[in-house]
XYZ file of C-alpha atoms in Angstrom:
574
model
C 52.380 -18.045 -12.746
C 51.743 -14.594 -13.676
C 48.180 -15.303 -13.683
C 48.041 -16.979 -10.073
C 49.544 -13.899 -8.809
C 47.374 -11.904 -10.731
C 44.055 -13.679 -9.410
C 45.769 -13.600 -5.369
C 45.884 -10.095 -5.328
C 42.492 -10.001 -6.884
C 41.048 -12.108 -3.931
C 43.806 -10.446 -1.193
C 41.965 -6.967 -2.804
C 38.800 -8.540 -2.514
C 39.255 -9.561 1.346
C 40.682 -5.737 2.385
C 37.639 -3.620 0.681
C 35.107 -6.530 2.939
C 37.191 -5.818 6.126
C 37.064 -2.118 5.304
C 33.294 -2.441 5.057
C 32.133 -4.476 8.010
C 28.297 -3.798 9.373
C 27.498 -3.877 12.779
C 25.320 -7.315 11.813
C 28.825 -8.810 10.795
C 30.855 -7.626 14.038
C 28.295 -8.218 16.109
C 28.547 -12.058 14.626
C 24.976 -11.443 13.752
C 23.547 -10.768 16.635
C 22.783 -6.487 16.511
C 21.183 -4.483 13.595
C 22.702 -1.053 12.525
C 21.502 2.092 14.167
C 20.119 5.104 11.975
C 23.194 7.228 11.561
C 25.926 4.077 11.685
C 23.745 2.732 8.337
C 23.103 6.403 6.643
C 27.433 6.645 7.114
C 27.850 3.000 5.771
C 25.942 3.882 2.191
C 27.952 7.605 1.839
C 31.242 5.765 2.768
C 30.342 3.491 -0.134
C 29.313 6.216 -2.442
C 32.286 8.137 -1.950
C 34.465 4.965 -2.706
C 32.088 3.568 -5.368
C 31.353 4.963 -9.395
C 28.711 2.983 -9.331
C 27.109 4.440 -5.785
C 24.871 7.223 -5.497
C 22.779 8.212 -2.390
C 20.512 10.924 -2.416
C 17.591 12.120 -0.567
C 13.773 13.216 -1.374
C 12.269 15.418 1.371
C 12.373 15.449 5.376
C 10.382 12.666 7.241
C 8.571 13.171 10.103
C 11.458 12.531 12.165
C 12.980 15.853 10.709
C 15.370 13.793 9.139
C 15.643 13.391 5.271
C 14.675 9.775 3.799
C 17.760 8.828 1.783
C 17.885 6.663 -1.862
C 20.929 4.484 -2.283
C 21.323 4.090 -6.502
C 23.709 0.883 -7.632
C 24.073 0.718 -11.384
C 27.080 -1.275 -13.258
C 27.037 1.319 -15.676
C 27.294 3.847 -13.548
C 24.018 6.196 -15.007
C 21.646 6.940 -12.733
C 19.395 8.800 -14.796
C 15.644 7.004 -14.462
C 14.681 8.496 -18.128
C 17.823 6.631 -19.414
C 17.235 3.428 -17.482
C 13.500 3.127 -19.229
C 15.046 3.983 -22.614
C 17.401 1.560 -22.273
C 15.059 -0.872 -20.990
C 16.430 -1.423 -17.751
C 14.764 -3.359 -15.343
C 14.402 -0.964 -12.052
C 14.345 -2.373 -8.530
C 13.027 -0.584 -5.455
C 13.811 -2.119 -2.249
C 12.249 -0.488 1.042
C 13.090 -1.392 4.132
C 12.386 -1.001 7.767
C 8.202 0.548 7.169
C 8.454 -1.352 10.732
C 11.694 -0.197 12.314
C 11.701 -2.956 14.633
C 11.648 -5.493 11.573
C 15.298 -4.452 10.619
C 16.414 -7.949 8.447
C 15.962 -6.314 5.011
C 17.901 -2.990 6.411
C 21.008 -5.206 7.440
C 20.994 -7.456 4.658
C 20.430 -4.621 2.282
C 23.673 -3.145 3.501
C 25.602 -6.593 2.797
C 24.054 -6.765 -0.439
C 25.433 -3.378 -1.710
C 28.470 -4.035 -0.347
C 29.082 -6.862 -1.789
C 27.466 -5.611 -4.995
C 30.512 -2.756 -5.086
C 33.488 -5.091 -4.090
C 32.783 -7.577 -6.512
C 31.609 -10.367 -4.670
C 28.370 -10.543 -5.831
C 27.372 -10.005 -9.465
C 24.644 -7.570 -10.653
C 23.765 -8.006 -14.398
C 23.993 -4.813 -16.194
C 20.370 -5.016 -16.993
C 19.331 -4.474 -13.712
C 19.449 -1.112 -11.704
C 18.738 -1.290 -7.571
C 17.412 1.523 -5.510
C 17.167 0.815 -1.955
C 15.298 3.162 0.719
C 17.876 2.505 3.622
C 15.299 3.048 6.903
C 11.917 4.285 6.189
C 10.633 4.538 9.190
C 13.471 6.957 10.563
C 11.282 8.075 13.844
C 10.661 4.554 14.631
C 14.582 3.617 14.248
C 15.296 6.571 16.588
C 12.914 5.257 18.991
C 15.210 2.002 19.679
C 14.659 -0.889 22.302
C 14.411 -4.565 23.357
C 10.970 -5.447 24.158
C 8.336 -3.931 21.526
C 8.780 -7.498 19.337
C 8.316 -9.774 22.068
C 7.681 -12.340 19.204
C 10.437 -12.103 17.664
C 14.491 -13.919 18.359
C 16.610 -11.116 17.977
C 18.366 -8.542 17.442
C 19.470 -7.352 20.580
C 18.028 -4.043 19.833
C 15.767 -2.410 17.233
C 13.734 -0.082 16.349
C 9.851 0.433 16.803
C 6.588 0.116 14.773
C 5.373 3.206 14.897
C 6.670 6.162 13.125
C 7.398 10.243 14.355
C 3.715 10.422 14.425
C 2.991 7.365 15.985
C 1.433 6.297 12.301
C 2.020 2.552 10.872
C 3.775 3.691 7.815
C 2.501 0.349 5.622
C -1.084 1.479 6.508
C -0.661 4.842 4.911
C 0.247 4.763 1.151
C -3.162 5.980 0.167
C -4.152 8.700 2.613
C -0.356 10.091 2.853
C -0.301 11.222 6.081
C 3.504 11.400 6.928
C 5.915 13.134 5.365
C 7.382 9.559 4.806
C 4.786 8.866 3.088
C 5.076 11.785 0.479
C 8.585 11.217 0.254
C 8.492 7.996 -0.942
C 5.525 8.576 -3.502
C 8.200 10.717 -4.672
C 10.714 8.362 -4.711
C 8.319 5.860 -6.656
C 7.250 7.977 -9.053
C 10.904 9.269 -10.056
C 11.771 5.653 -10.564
C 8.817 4.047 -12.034
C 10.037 0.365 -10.769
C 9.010 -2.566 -12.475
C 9.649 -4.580 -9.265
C 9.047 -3.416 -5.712
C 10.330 -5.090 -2.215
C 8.854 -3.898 0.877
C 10.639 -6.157 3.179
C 9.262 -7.331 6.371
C 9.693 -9.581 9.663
C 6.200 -11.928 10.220
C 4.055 -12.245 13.308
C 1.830 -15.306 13.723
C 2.325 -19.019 13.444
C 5.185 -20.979 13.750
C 6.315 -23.298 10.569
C 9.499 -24.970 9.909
C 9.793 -22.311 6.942
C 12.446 -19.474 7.256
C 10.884 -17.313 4.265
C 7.214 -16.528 3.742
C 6.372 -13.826 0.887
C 3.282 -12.030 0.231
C 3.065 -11.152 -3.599
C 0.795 -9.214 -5.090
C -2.624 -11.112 -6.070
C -1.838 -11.324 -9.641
C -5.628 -10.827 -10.405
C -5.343 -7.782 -8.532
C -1.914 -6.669 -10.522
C -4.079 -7.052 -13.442
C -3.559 -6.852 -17.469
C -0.523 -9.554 -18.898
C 1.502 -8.473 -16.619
C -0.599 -9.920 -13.662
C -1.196 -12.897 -15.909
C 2.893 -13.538 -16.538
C 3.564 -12.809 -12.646
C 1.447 -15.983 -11.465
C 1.886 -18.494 -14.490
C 5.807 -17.673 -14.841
C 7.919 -15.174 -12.701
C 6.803 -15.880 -9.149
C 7.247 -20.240 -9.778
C 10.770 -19.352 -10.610
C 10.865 -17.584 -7.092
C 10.048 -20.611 -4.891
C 11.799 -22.882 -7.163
C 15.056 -21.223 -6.879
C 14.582 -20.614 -3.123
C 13.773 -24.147 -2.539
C 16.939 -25.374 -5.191
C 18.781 -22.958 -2.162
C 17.523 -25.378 0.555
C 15.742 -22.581 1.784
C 12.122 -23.691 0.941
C 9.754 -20.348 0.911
C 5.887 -20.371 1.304
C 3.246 -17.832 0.862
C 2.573 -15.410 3.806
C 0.716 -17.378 6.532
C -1.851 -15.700 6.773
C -3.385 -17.207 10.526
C -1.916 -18.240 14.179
C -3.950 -21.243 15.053
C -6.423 -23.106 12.017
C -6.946 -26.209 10.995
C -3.883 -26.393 8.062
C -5.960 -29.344 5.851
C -8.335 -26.429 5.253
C -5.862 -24.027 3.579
C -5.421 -20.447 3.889
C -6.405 -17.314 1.865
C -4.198 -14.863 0.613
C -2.722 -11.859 2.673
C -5.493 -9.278 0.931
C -3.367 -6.183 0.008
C -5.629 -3.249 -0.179
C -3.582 0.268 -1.649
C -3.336 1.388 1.746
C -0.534 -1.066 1.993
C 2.731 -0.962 -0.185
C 2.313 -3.714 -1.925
C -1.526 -2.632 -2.923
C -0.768 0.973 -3.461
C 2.191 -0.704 -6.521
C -0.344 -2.558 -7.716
C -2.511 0.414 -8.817
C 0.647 1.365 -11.439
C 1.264 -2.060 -12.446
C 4.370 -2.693 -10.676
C 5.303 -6.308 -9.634
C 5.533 -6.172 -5.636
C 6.597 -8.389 -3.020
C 6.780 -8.433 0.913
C 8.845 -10.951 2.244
C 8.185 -11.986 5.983
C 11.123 -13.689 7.314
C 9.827 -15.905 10.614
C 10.026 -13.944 13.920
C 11.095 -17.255 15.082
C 13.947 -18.043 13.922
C 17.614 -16.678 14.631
C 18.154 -13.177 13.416
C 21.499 -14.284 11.883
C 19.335 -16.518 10.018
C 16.547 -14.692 8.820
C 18.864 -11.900 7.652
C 21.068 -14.137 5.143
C 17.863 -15.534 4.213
C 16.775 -12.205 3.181
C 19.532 -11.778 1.491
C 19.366 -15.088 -0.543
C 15.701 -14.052 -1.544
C 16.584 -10.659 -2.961
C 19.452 -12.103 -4.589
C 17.071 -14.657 -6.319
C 14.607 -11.812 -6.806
C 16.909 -9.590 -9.086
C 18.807 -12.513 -10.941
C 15.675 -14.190 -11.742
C 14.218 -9.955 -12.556
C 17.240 -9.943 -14.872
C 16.433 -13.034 -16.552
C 13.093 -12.481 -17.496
C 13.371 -8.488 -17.627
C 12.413 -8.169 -21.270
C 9.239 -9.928 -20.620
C 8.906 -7.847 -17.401
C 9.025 -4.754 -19.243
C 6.880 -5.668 -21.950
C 3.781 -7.253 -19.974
C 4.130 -4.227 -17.810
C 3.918 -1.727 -20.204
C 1.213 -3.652 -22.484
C -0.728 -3.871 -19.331
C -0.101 0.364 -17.966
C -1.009 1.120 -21.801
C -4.069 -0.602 -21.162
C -5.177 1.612 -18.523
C -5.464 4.247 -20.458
C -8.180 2.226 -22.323
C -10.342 0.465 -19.684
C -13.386 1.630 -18.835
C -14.479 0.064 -16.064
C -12.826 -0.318 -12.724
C -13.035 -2.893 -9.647
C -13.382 -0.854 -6.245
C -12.945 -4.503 -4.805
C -12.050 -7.421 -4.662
C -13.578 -10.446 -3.527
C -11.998 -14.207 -2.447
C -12.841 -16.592 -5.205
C -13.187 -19.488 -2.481
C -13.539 -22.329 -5.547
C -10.469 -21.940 -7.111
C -7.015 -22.605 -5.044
C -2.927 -23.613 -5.873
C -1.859 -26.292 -4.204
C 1.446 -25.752 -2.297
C 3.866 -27.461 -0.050
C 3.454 -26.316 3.575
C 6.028 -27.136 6.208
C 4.700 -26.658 10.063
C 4.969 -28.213 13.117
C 1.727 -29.827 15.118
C -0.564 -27.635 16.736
C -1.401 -29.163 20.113
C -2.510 -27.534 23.652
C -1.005 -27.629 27.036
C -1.713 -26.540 30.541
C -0.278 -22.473 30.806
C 2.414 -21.930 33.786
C 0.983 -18.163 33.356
C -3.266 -18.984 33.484
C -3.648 -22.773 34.331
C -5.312 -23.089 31.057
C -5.182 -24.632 27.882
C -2.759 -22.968 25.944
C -1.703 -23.442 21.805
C 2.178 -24.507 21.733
C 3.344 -25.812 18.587
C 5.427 -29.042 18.945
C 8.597 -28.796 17.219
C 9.364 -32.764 17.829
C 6.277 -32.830 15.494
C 7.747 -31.731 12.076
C 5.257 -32.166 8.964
C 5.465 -31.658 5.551
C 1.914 -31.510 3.545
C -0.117 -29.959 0.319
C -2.283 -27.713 1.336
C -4.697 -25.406 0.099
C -3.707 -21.794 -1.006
C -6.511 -19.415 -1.946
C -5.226 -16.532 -3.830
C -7.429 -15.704 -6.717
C -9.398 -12.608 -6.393
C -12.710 -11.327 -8.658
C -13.542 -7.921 -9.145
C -16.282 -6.445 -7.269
C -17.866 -3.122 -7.250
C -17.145 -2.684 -10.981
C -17.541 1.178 -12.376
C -17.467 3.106 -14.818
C -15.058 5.691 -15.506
C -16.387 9.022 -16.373
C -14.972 11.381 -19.078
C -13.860 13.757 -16.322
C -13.923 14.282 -12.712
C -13.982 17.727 -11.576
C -13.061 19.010 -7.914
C -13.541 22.132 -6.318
C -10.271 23.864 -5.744
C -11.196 23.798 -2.313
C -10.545 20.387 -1.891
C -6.510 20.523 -1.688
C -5.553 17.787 0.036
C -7.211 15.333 -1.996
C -5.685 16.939 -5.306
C -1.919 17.647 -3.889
C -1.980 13.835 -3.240
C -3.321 13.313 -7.014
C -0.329 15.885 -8.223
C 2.080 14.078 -6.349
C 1.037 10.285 -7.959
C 1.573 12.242 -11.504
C -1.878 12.332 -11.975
C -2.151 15.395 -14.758
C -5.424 17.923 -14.269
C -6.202 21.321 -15.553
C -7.789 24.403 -13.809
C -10.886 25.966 -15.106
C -9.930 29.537 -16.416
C -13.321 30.862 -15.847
C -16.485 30.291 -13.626
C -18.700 27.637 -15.718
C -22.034 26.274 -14.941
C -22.041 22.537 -16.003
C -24.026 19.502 -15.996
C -22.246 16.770 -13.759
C -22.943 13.419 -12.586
C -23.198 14.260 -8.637
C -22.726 11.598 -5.953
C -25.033 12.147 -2.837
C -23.695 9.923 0.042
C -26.650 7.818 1.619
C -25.671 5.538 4.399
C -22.290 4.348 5.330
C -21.027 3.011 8.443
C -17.685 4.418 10.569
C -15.679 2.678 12.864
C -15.971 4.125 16.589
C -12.517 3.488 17.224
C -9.041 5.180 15.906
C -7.587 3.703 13.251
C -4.105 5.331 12.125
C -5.216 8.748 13.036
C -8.458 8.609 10.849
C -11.901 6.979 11.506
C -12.789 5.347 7.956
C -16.134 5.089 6.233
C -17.607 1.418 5.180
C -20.382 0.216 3.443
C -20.844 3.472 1.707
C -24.027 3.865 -0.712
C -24.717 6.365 -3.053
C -27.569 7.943 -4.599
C -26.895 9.636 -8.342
C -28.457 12.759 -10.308
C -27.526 15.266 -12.813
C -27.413 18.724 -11.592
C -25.854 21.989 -12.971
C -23.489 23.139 -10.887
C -21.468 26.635 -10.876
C -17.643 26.017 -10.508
C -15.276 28.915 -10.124
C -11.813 29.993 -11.857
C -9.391 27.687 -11.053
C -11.363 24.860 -10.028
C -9.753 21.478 -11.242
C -10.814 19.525 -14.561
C -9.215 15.827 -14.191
C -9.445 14.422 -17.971
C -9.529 10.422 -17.916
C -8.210 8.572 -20.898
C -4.466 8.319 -18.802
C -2.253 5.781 -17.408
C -3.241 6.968 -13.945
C -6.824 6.307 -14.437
C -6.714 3.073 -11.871
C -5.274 5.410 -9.314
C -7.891 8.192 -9.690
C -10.967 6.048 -9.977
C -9.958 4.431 -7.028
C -8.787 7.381 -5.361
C -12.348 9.517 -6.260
C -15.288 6.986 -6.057
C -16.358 7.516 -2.837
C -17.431 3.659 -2.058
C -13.895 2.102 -3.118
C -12.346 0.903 0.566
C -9.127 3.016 0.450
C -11.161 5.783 -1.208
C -9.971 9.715 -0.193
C -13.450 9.587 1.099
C -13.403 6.232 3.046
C -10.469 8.312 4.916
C -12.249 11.015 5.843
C -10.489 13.375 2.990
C -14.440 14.895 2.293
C -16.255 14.751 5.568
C -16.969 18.365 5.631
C -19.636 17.382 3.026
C -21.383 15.352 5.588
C -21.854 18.370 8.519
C -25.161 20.314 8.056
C -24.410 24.161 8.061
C -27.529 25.825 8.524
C -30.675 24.932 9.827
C -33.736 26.272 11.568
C -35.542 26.681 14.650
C -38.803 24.858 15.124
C -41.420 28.053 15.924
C -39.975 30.138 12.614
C -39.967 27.129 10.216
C -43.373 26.304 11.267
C -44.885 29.495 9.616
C -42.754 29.277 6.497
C -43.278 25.319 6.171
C -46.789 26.245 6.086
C -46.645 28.851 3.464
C -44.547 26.335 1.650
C -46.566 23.533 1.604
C -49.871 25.083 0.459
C -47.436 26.676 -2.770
C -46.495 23.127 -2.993
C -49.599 20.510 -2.924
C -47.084 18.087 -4.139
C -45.422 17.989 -1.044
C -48.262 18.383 0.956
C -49.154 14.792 -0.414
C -46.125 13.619 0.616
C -45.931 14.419 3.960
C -49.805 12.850 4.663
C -49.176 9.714 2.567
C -45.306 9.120 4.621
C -47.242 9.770 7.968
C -50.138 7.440 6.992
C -47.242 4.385 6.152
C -44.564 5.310 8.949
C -46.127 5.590 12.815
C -42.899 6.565 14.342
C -42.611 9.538 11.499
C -46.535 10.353 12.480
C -45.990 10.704 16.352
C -42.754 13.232 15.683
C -43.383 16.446 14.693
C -39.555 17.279 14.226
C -39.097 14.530 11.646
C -42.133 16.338 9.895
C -40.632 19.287 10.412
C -36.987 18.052 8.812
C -39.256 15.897 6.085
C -40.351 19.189 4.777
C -37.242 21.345 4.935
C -35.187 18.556 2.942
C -37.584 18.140 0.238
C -37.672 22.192 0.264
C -35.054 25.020 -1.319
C -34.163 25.905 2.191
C -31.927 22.900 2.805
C -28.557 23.633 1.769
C -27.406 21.368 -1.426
C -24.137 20.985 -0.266
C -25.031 18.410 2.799
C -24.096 15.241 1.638
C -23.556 16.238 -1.250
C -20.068 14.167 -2.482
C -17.658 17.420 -3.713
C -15.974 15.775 -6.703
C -18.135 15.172 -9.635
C -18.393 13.495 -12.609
C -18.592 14.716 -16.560
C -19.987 12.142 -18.578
């Protein structure tokens, strides 16, 4: 009897703190997402009820307002040193990069709650951190029509940030204060398992869940091996043992489905890419715009839930593949600046969707694509997600930069990347990069206009740095970040984002009546030239009708041209 009593008021207790703790998703019946403040006031209400709650903050966004870090840990430590002593498995959740994509901020707050009260079990040897809203400008900025895909909720935030920046396109050039704040965040963590979490845009499929993961080929080392072969099967299979059957992100709106689909292709500048380049598992679930937000929000929930019990399950592997493979780093030599689709290898998975058919448009009189949802199917289908390396180089024993260059090495300081400063001018012999051709795009892309298709010429040249220039010594656990980060043809490159374009403008230069005279002079010092110039003419018409491309043919092959132009300003100690 006594214990009956004992285990009503457990469950009476249980019931209150839940009441006392309602979101605006639950008294809403699931039909409205929390606002900024409302959710910010939900986690410090918990924390100050909670041991085992602690919200902090790293840094303003660009919103002026500070990005907050909600801790949950059984044991009530929430020191990061401790939790990789102990060998804790870490878990950082972000959500709302795309404020009007709000499932994972809502179900978040359930989780936590529940977490706290009891009615949901987190094993001790898992810790959760869990960005609230990210994108705090774009939650400010709140309406009803920005995701006209998308059923629900009422209201929500919008894609872009403060700055007007998509925040999950800028994890490599860091141009938000977001942005720095959660490289803070990451770094003071050191997660073994990141979840960016996400609402889709595309086709329509009978599925509910759809998860990017990181290409395991791309994670790299065991631990990229272990995610594919063992940790992300148990994913789907639990999911699916849930009745709530997930499939990889589709990546398309209207293809033939018997031909398959390749894999989302997460470059650093996205989160998932930029986790990848310290080793840590990452996944971006894209709940279906489609269906009900009720729905895709308890989804969510179910996948995170599956996410850290399966985490806590396999967490001593975790750890150990993941630090085999970081250790590893430290030892590789030579680094992919790409990747490319292996298009003759392929998993075979089980796709849900609905018949893709046309109709006459009410809005064009056209054939339109409508997808017929009295035509349910079930099939195996192609999935292409194994990626080679491409672009493979080799790591030098140093990079140096110019001190000049700040931008480019505050972002390496802030991704832990450890340099030293010259403590007096040197002349040394350095690899140097001279940037050829390369291709731009004409059009703004997140505030920057990147370089493509960059090719580079290299030389050794002596070259005087100054006092407190900056000596970058490989041989670390960073090394993947800063080889990707320096070599000027990788695609999310500093330079592909403009970080060094100064290198590319021509300072000085000449006018045509003065360098005529001195070109002269030149050339007879310089027969070797001279031949030059006569043998290019004889070969090139277009260069023998132009007297200023003679002109220019002589002053680049002469001391007069300036070193610097195109000259790439980080460099290379071999």
């Amino acid at each position: 009897m006594k214990k009956l009593t004992f285990s009503l008021i457990v469950l009476i207790s249980l019931h209150v703190k839940a009441q006392k703790y309602l979101t605006t998703f639950e008294k809403s019946m699931g039909s409205e997402t929390t606002n900024y403040f409302s959710c910010i006031n939900f986690y410090k209400k918990l924390a100050a009820d909670f041991t085992n709650i602690k919200i902090t903050t790293f840094g303003l966004t660009d919103a002026g307002y500070p990005l907050h870090l909600v801790l949950f840990n059984n044991k009530k430590s929430f020191d990061p040193l401790l939790w990789q002593k102990n060998k804790t498995l870490i878990i950082l959740i972000n959500n709302g990069i795309h404020a009007g994509e709000p499932d994972g901020i809502d179900a978040s707050m359930l989780f936590i709650r529940d977490a706290a009260t009891g009615k949901i079990k987190i094993p001790n040897n898992v810790v959760l951190a869990v960005i609230p809203i990210y994108n705090i400008g774009g939650s400010l900025n709140r309406n009803s029509f920005s995701r006209v895909n998308q059923d629900g909720p009422l209201a929500y935030g919008f894609r872009g940030n403060a700055q007007n920046l998509n925040l999950n396109r800028d994890f490599t050039k860091a141009d938000t204060k977001n942005t720095r704040a959660f490289t803070e965040i990451f770094h003071y963590l050191n997660p073994d398992i990141f979840i960016d979490n996400h609402v889709s845009d595309g086709a329509d499929y009978q599925h509910t869940v759809t998860l990017i993961t990181t290409q395991p080929s791309k994670l790299g080392g065991t631990i990229g091996n272990y995610l594919h072969d063992v940790f992300e099967p148990t994913l789907f299979k639990d999911m699916a043992d849930k009745n709530l059957p997930m499939t990889p992100y589709v990546n398309f709106e209207e293809s033939n489905i018997e031909d398959g689909w390749e894999a989302f292709y997460d470059s650093p500048r996205f989160s998932t890419g930029y986790a990848a380049l310290f080793k840590t598992i990452a996944f971006m679930p894209e709940l279906h715009m489609l269906k009900p937000f009720k729905q895709r929000v308890l989804s969510n929930y179910e996948l995170m839930k599956t996410i850290i019990n399966e985490g806590s399950k396999q967490a001593a592997a975790i750890k150990q593949k993941r630090k085999e493979s970081i250790d590893a780093v430290s030892k590789q030599q030579q680094f992919a600046l790409n990747f490319t689709l292996d298009s003759s290898r392929f998993d075979t998975i089980t796709f849900m969707g609905y018949a893709a058919e046309k109709k006459k448009s009410e809005v064009t009189g056209m054939n339109r694509l409508f997808y017929n949802h009295d035509k349910p199917f079930t099939k195996q289908v192609k999935f292409y997600n194994y990626y080679t390396e491409d672009k493979l180089v080799t790591k030098p024993k140093a990079y140096i930069i110019p001190q000049g260059w700040y931008n480019a090495i505050d972002l390496l300081k802030m991704n832990k990347v450890a340099m030293q400063q010259l403590q007096k001018d040197t002349l040394i012999e350095v690899e140097v990069y001279r940037i050829g051709s390369f291709k731009t795009r004409t059009t703004s892309y997140e505030k920057h206009y990147p370089h493509y298709n960059v090719q580079v010429s290299r030389s050794k040249q002596k070259i005087q740095f100054l006092k407190g220039d900056y000596i970058i010594y490989t041989g670390k656990n960073t090394d993947r970040y800063l080889v990707e980060m320096l070599e000027p043809t990788g695609a999310d490159s500093y330079f592909a984002w403009n970080f060094f374009d100064a290198c590319l403008e021509q300072k000085e230069g000449y006018s045509d009546y003065r360098w005529e005279d001195v070109a002269a002079t030149y050339l007879k010092q310089h027969p070797e030239l001279k031949q030059r110039l006569e043998d290019k003419k004889k070969s090139d018409p277009a260069f023998a009708a132009s007297s200023s491309q003679q002109l220019n043919f002589v002053y680049k092959n002469s001391p007069y041209y300036e070193p610097e132009h195109m000259r790439y300003p980080v460099y290379r100690l071999n």
